[in-house]
GROMACS .gro file of C-alpha atoms in nm:
model
  306
    1MET     CA    1   5.002  -3.914   5.834
    2THR     CA    2   5.283  -3.779   6.054
    3SER     CA    3   5.215  -4.050   6.314
    4SER     CA    4   5.240  -4.331   6.055
    5LEU     CA    5   5.567  -4.187   5.921
    6GLY     CA    6   5.708  -4.176   6.273
    7THR     CA    7   5.607  -4.537   6.338
    8GLY     CA    8   5.769  -4.649   6.014
    9ALA     CA    9   6.091  -4.468   6.095
   10LEU     CA   10   6.097  -4.627   6.442
   11ARG     CA   11   6.060  -4.974   6.292
   12LEU     CA   12   6.344  -4.906   6.046
   13ALA     CA   13   6.563  -4.792   6.334
   14GLN     CA   14   6.486  -5.108   6.534
   15ARG     CA   15   6.570  -5.351   6.252
   16PRO     CA   16   6.951  -5.342   6.299
   17ARG     CA   17   6.905  -5.403   6.672
   18ARG     CA   18   6.676  -5.700   6.613
   19ALA     CA   19   6.915  -5.842   6.354
   20ARG     CA   20   7.204  -5.805   6.599
   21HIS     CA   21   7.006  -5.975   6.877
   22THR     CA   22   6.908  -6.256   6.641
   23PHE     CA   23   7.268  -6.304   6.535
   24VAL     CA   24   7.389  -6.315   6.899
   25ALA     CA   25   7.116  -6.568   6.984
   26TRP     CA   26   7.223  -6.795   6.698
   27VAL     CA   27   7.587  -6.767   6.805
   28PHE     CA   28   7.499  -6.894   7.153
   29PHE     CA   29   7.265  -7.159   7.014
   30ALA     CA   30   7.506  -7.292   6.750
   31PRO     CA   31   7.732  -7.500   6.986
   32PHE     CA   32   7.433  -7.681   7.135
   33ALA     CA   33   7.281  -7.731   6.791
   34ALA     CA   34   7.607  -7.880   6.659
   35VAL     CA   35   7.644  -8.117   6.957
   36PHE     CA   36   7.277  -8.220   6.936
   37LEU     CA   37   7.304  -8.278   6.563
   38VAL     CA   38   7.623  -8.485   6.579
   39PHE     CA   39   7.557  -8.688   6.893
   40THR     CA   40   7.177  -8.717   6.903
   41ALA     CA   41   6.992  -8.634   6.581
   42VAL     CA   42   7.220  -8.811   6.332
   43PRO     CA   43   7.267  -9.129   6.544
   44THR     CA   44   6.891  -9.147   6.611
   45ILE     CA   45   6.799  -9.112   6.245
   46SER     CA   46   7.073  -9.360   6.146
   47SER     CA   47   6.949  -9.609   6.405
   48LEU     CA   48   6.594  -9.576   6.273
   49ILE     CA   49   6.715  -9.648   5.920
   50PHE     CA   50   6.925  -9.944   6.039
   51SER     CA   51   6.622 -10.088   6.222
   52LEU     CA   52   6.446 -10.121   5.886
   53THR     CA   53   6.732 -10.317   5.729
   54ASP     CA   54   6.904 -10.653   5.777
   55LEU     CA   55   7.234 -10.487   5.871
   56GLN     CA   56   7.482 -10.733   6.024
   57GLY     CA   57   7.837 -10.693   6.151
   58ILE     CA   58   7.970 -10.845   5.830
   59ASP     CA   59   7.796 -10.572   5.628
   60LEU     CA   60   8.004 -10.288   5.776
   61ARG     CA   61   8.244 -10.311   5.483
   62ASN     CA   62   7.955 -10.242   5.248
   63PRO     CA   63   7.680 -10.066   5.451
   64PHE     CA   64   7.494  -9.958   5.135
   65GLY     CA   65   7.460 -10.319   5.022
   66VAL     CA   66   7.212 -10.417   5.294
   67ASP     CA   67   6.851 -10.498   5.212
   68PHE     CA   68   6.550 -10.295   5.323
   69ILE     CA   69   6.319 -10.532   5.515
   70GLY     CA   70   6.069 -10.287   5.663
   71PHE     CA   71   5.930 -10.386   6.002
   72ALA     CA   72   6.062 -10.744   5.990
   73ASN     CA   73   6.306 -10.674   6.276
   74TYR     CA   74   6.025 -10.549   6.497
   75ASN     CA   75   5.812 -10.851   6.409
   76SER     CA   76   6.105 -11.077   6.493
   77LEU     CA   77   6.154 -10.905   6.828
   78PHE     CA   78   5.797 -10.947   6.945
   79ASN     CA   79   5.798 -11.310   6.838
   80ASN     CA   80   6.114 -11.372   7.042
   81LYS     CA   81   6.041 -11.516   7.386
   82ILE     CA   82   6.361 -11.373   7.533
   83PHE     CA   83   6.277 -11.020   7.417
   84VAL     CA   84   5.919 -11.047   7.542
   85ARG     CA   85   6.057 -11.163   7.877
   86ALA     CA   86   6.296 -10.867   7.874
   87ILE     CA   87   6.001 -10.629   7.824
   88LEU     CA   88   5.813 -10.788   8.115
   89ASN     CA   89   6.122 -10.764   8.334
   90THR     CA   90   6.164 -10.398   8.241
   91MET     CA   91   5.801 -10.331   8.333
   92ILE     CA   92   5.866 -10.494   8.671
   93PHE     CA   93   6.169 -10.269   8.721
   94VAL     CA   94   5.949  -9.965   8.655
   95VAL     CA   95   5.633 -10.068   8.843
   96VAL     CA   96   5.824 -10.182   9.154
   97GLY     CA   97   6.141  -9.971   9.142
   98VAL     CA   98   5.994  -9.626   9.075
   99PRO     CA   99   5.739  -9.615   9.364
  100LEU     CA  100   5.981  -9.767   9.616
  101THR     CA  101   6.263  -9.532   9.515
  102MET     CA  102   6.029  -9.233   9.543
  103LEU     CA  103   5.901  -9.352   9.881
  104VAL     CA  104   6.252  -9.394  10.024
  105GLY     CA  105   6.366  -9.060   9.880
  106PHE     CA  106   6.060  -8.874  10.007
  107SER     CA  107   6.084  -9.027  10.355
  108LEU     CA  108   6.450  -8.926  10.388
  109ALA     CA  109   6.373  -8.578  10.254
  110LEU     CA  110   6.106  -8.536  10.521
  111ALA     CA  111   6.351  -8.650  10.789
  112LEU     CA  112   6.620  -8.410  10.670
  113ASN     CA  113   6.375  -8.122  10.637
  114ASN     CA  114   6.211  -8.165  10.977
  115GLY     CA  115   6.392  -8.395  11.216
  116ILE     CA  116   6.769  -8.367  11.173
  117ARG     CA  117   6.829  -8.021  11.027
  118ARG     CA  118   7.159  -7.968  11.206
  119LEU     CA  119   7.312  -8.272  11.034
  120ARG     CA  120   7.140  -8.208  10.703
  121GLY     CA  121   7.466  -8.147  10.515
  122PRO     CA  122   7.654  -8.464  10.621
  123PHE     CA  123   7.349  -8.688  10.584
  124ARG     CA  124   7.268  -8.539  10.246
  125THR     CA  125   7.621  -8.623  10.131
  126ILE     CA  126   7.605  -8.976  10.272
  127PHE     CA  127   7.268  -9.052  10.115
  128TYR     CA  128   7.374  -8.912   9.779
  129ALA     CA  129   7.705  -9.104   9.773
  130PRO     CA  130   7.561  -9.416   9.597
  131VAL     CA  131   7.456  -9.199   9.301
  132VAL     CA  132   7.813  -9.088   9.227
  133THR     CA  133   7.993  -9.407   9.332
  134ASN     CA  134   8.135  -9.622   9.053
  135ILE     CA  135   7.873  -9.880   8.958
  136VAL     CA  136   8.133 -10.149   8.891
  137ALA     CA  137   8.265 -10.121   9.247
  138ILE     CA  138   7.909 -10.123   9.381
  139ALA     CA  139   7.820 -10.434   9.180
  140LEU     CA  140   8.127 -10.619   9.306
  141ILE     CA  141   8.033 -10.539   9.666
  142TRP     CA  142   7.674 -10.652   9.610
  143GLN     CA  143   7.788 -10.971   9.441
  144TYR     CA  144   8.003 -11.050   9.743
  145ALA     CA  145   7.725 -10.959   9.986
  146PHE     CA  146   7.457 -11.169   9.813
  147ASN     CA  147   7.679 -11.460   9.717
  148GLN     CA  148   7.573 -11.794   9.858
  149ASP     CA  149   7.858 -11.769  10.108
  150GLY     CA  150   7.842 -11.390  10.131
  151THR     CA  151   7.769 -11.139  10.402
  152VAL     CA  152   7.389 -11.157  10.388
  153ASN     CA  153   7.377 -11.535  10.422
  154ASN     CA  154   7.636 -11.525  10.700
  155LEU     CA  155   7.413 -11.286  10.892
  156LEU     CA  156   7.114 -11.513  10.833
  157ALA     CA  157   7.319 -11.813  10.950
  158ASN     CA  158   7.399 -11.632  11.276
  159LEU     CA  159   7.026 -11.587  11.325
  160GLY     CA  160   6.965 -11.956  11.262
  161PHE     CA  161   6.838 -11.934  10.904
  162ALA     CA  162   6.978 -12.102  10.592
  163GLY     CA  163   7.040 -11.834  10.332
  164PRO     CA  164   6.927 -11.898   9.972
  165ASN     CA  165   7.126 -11.859   9.652
  166TRP     CA  166   7.014 -11.502   9.593
  167LEU     CA  167   7.170 -11.441   9.253
  168GLY     CA  168   7.126 -11.798   9.128
  169ASP     CA  169   6.754 -11.828   9.197
  170PRO     CA  170   6.526 -11.687   8.921
  171ASN     CA  171   6.271 -11.586   9.185
  172LEU     CA  172   6.519 -11.399   9.406
  173ALA     CA  173   6.761 -11.242   9.157
  174MET     CA  174   6.510 -10.981   9.040
  175PRO     CA  175   6.441 -10.840   9.392
  176VAL     CA  176   6.815 -10.811   9.453
  177VAL     CA  177   6.867 -10.621   9.125
  178ILE     CA  178   6.573 -10.390   9.200
  179LEU     CA  179   6.709 -10.332   9.551
  180LEU     CA  180   7.042 -10.229   9.399
  181GLY     CA  181   6.861  -9.990   9.164
  182ILE     CA  182   6.670  -9.836   9.458
  183TRP     CA  183   6.988  -9.800   9.665
  184ARG     CA  184   7.165  -9.636   9.372
  185ASN     CA  185   6.889  -9.386   9.287
  186PHE     CA  186   6.709  -9.286   9.606
  187GLY     CA  187   6.968  -9.011   9.663
  188THR     CA  188   6.855  -8.823   9.353
  189ALA     CA  189   6.490  -8.847   9.456
  190MET     CA  190   6.581  -8.735   9.808
  191LEU     CA  191   6.762  -8.420   9.692
  192LEU     CA  192   6.481  -8.318   9.456
  193PHE     CA  193   6.213  -8.377   9.719
  194LEU     CA  194   6.420  -8.190   9.979
  195ALA     CA  195   6.451  -7.892   9.745
  196GLY     CA  196   6.075  -7.898   9.691
  197LEU     CA  197   6.000  -7.918  10.065
  198GLN     CA  198   6.232  -7.629  10.143
  199ALA     CA  199   6.047  -7.416   9.888
  200ILE     CA  200   5.718  -7.453  10.080
  201PRO     CA  201   5.670  -7.155  10.318
  202GLU     CA  202   5.669  -7.239  10.688
  203ASP     CA  203   5.369  -7.008  10.735
  204VAL     CA  204   5.149  -7.258  10.552
  205TYR     CA  205   5.238  -7.536  10.799
  206GLU     CA  206   5.196  -7.303  11.097
  207ALA     CA  207   4.850  -7.198  10.983
  208ALA     CA  208   4.751  -7.562  10.938
  209SER     CA  209   4.882  -7.648  11.286
  210ILE     CA  210   4.678  -7.366  11.438
  211ASP     CA  211   4.370  -7.506  11.265
  212GLY     CA  212   4.437  -7.842  11.429
  213ALA     CA  213   4.593  -8.033  11.140
  214GLY     CA  214   4.820  -8.314  11.254
  215TRP     CA  215   5.153  -8.421  11.104
  216TRP     CA  216   5.003  -8.668  10.855
  217ARG     CA  217   4.728  -8.423  10.756
  218ARG     CA  218   4.985  -8.154  10.683
  219ILE     CA  219   5.182  -8.397  10.464
  220TRP     CA  220   4.874  -8.515  10.275
  221SER     CA  221   4.699  -8.181  10.231
  222ILE     CA  222   4.993  -7.940  10.201
  223SER     CA  223   5.323  -8.109  10.115
  224LEU     CA  224   5.206  -8.354   9.851
  225PRO     CA  225   4.985  -8.111   9.653
  226LEU     CA  226   5.254  -7.842   9.653
  227LEU     CA  227   5.517  -8.100   9.558
  228LEU     CA  228   5.324  -8.219   9.253
  229PRO     CA  229   5.569  -8.061   9.002
  230THR     CA  230   5.860  -8.221   9.190
  231ILE     CA  231   5.679  -8.556   9.203
  232LEU     CA  232   5.628  -8.536   8.826
  233LEU     CA  233   5.996  -8.458   8.768
  234VAL     CA  234   6.119  -8.739   8.995
  235SER     CA  235   5.872  -8.987   8.847
  236VAL     CA  236   5.976  -8.912   8.489
  237LEU     CA  237   6.348  -8.926   8.571
  238LEU     CA  238   6.320  -9.256   8.759
  239SER     CA  239   6.092  -9.412   8.497
  240THR     CA  240   6.341  -9.317   8.227
  241PHE     CA  241   6.622  -9.474   8.427
  242TYR     CA  242   6.441  -9.800   8.501
  243LEU     CA  243   6.315  -9.833   8.143
  244GLN     CA  244   6.678  -9.812   8.029
  245VAL     CA  245   6.820 -10.015   8.318
  246PHE     CA  246   7.139 -10.184   8.207
  247ASP     CA  247   7.426 -10.159   8.457
  248GLU     CA  248   7.257 -10.342   8.744
  249PRO     CA  249   7.148 -10.662   8.563
  250TYR     CA  250   7.457 -10.665   8.341
  251LEU     CA  251   7.708 -10.640   8.626
  252LEU     CA  252   7.517 -10.830   8.893
  253THR     CA  253   7.359 -11.124   8.709
  254GLY     CA  254   7.437 -11.085   8.338
  255GLY     CA  255   7.062 -11.099   8.276
  256GLY     CA  256   7.026 -11.439   8.436
  257PRO     CA  257   6.945 -11.678   8.576
  258LEU     CA  258   6.724 -11.802   8.292
  259ASN     CA  259   6.679 -11.442   8.166
  260SER     CA  260   6.491 -11.358   8.484
  261THR     CA  261   6.669 -11.020   8.514
  262ASN     CA  262   6.725 -10.946   8.146
  263SER     CA  263   6.613 -10.599   8.040
  264VAL     CA  264   6.538 -10.444   7.702
  265ALA     CA  265   6.856 -10.234   7.719
  266LEU     CA  266   7.065 -10.540   7.805
  267TYR     CA  267   6.903 -10.740   7.524
  268THR     CA  268   6.983 -10.455   7.284
  269TYR     CA  269   7.346 -10.463   7.395
  270GLN     CA  270   7.361 -10.841   7.354
  271GLN     CA  271   7.225 -10.827   6.999
  272PHE     CA  272   7.470 -10.553   6.912
  273GLY     CA  273   7.751 -10.772   7.044
  274PHE     CA  274   7.629 -11.058   6.826
  275GLY     CA  275   7.655 -10.830   6.523
  276ASN     CA  276   7.278 -10.804   6.471
  277PHE     CA  277   7.288 -10.428   6.421
  278GLY     CA  278   6.949 -10.401   6.254
  279LEU     CA  279   6.779 -10.601   6.528
  280SER     CA  280   6.954 -10.409   6.807
  281SER     CA  281   6.853 -10.079   6.645
  282ALA     CA  282   6.492 -10.193   6.642
  283ALA     CA  283   6.515 -10.292   7.009
  284SER     CA  284   6.657  -9.950   7.094
  285PHE     CA  285   6.355  -9.785   6.932
  286VAL     CA  286   6.126 -10.002   7.140
  287ILE     CA  287   6.295  -9.845   7.444
  288LEU     CA  288   6.239  -9.499   7.296
  289VAL     CA  289   5.869  -9.573   7.246
  290LEU     CA  290   5.835  -9.706   7.603
  291VAL     CA  291   6.007  -9.400   7.749
  292SER     CA  292   5.787  -9.167   7.543
  293VAL     CA  293   5.464  -9.345   7.637
  294PHE     CA  294   5.549  -9.349   8.008
  295ALA     CA  295   5.646  -8.979   7.999
  296ILE     CA  296   5.321  -8.881   7.825
  297VAL     CA  297   5.110  -9.082   8.071
  298GLN     CA  298   5.290  -8.929   8.371
  299PHE     CA  299   5.251  -8.576   8.238
  300ARG     CA  300   4.880  -8.644   8.188
  301LEU     CA  301   4.830  -8.786   8.535
  302LEU     CA  302   5.065  -8.575   8.749
  303ARG     CA  303   5.074  -8.233   8.587
  304PRO     CA  304   4.949  -7.959   8.824
  305ARG     CA  305   4.589  -7.861   8.768
  306THR     CA  306   4.532  -7.484   8.755
   0.00000   0.00000   0.00000
C-alpha cells in the first residue's frame, strides 16, 4: 500500500515536468509546422483539388465557379502523345542519368579518398563547383559549346571530322542534355560517397590486404556493402532530381527538337503557361506518383539487410 502511494505521488510530481517538456517541444516544432503547412501542405492539397477540375486562367476571377470533372484531366494527359513522350523522356533521364552520375561520383570519390589525398580540398571544391554555379550561365556556355559552329564541332573539325547539329538533331539532343545533368550533379554524389568512404575504418582494408584481397576485391566486398546506405541516399536524391528535371531541357533545348527532350516537369510548366491550371496540376501529381514509386522501389532494393 505504501509503495503504491509513493508511485502515485512520483507520477504526480513528474506531470508538470512532462507538460513543460511537451510545451517546449511544440514551441520548437511550431515554426517548421507553420512553414510546412503554408508552403507544402496547403499548395499540395490545393493542387490536388485543382487537378480534378477544369480550372483555366480565365477562371481565376471566379475560382469557385469551375466544374468538377473528376479524373478527366488525367485521362486527357495519358491520351496526349506529347505528354506520353515526356514521360518516356523522363524515364530515359532517370535510367541513363542516375547510374552514370553515380558512377562518375563514386569514381572521383575513390580517387580523392585513396590517390590524391593531399589535394583533396582543392579538387573537392573544383568538382563541386558545377552544383552551385548558376544554371543559366552553365546553359549558355553549353549552348555555345554544342552549337553547330561551337567549340565541340571546332575541335572535331581540327581532327578531320564534320560535327553534327547537336542541339538540332532529335537523336543527339537528349545525350547532350543528359550529359549536362551528369556534369551538374556528379559533385553531390562525389561528396556523399567520399563521406561514406571516409567512415569505413582503415583496419578493415588492411585486414583484407593481409588476406590477399586485391584492390577490386576490396572495393566489391568491403566498400560497396558498407556504402549501401550512402548508395541508397544518392540513388534516391538523383532519381528525384532527374524525375523533376526542368532546367536543363528548358534552357538548353526548350524541350525540342520535336519534343525529344521534353520532360514531365517542363510539360507541366508549359501547360501552366497556357493557362491550363487543372491540367498542369494533374501533370504535377503524375510527377509526385513517379517520385514516390521510384523511392519505394529503391528502398526495397537497396536498404541494408540486417
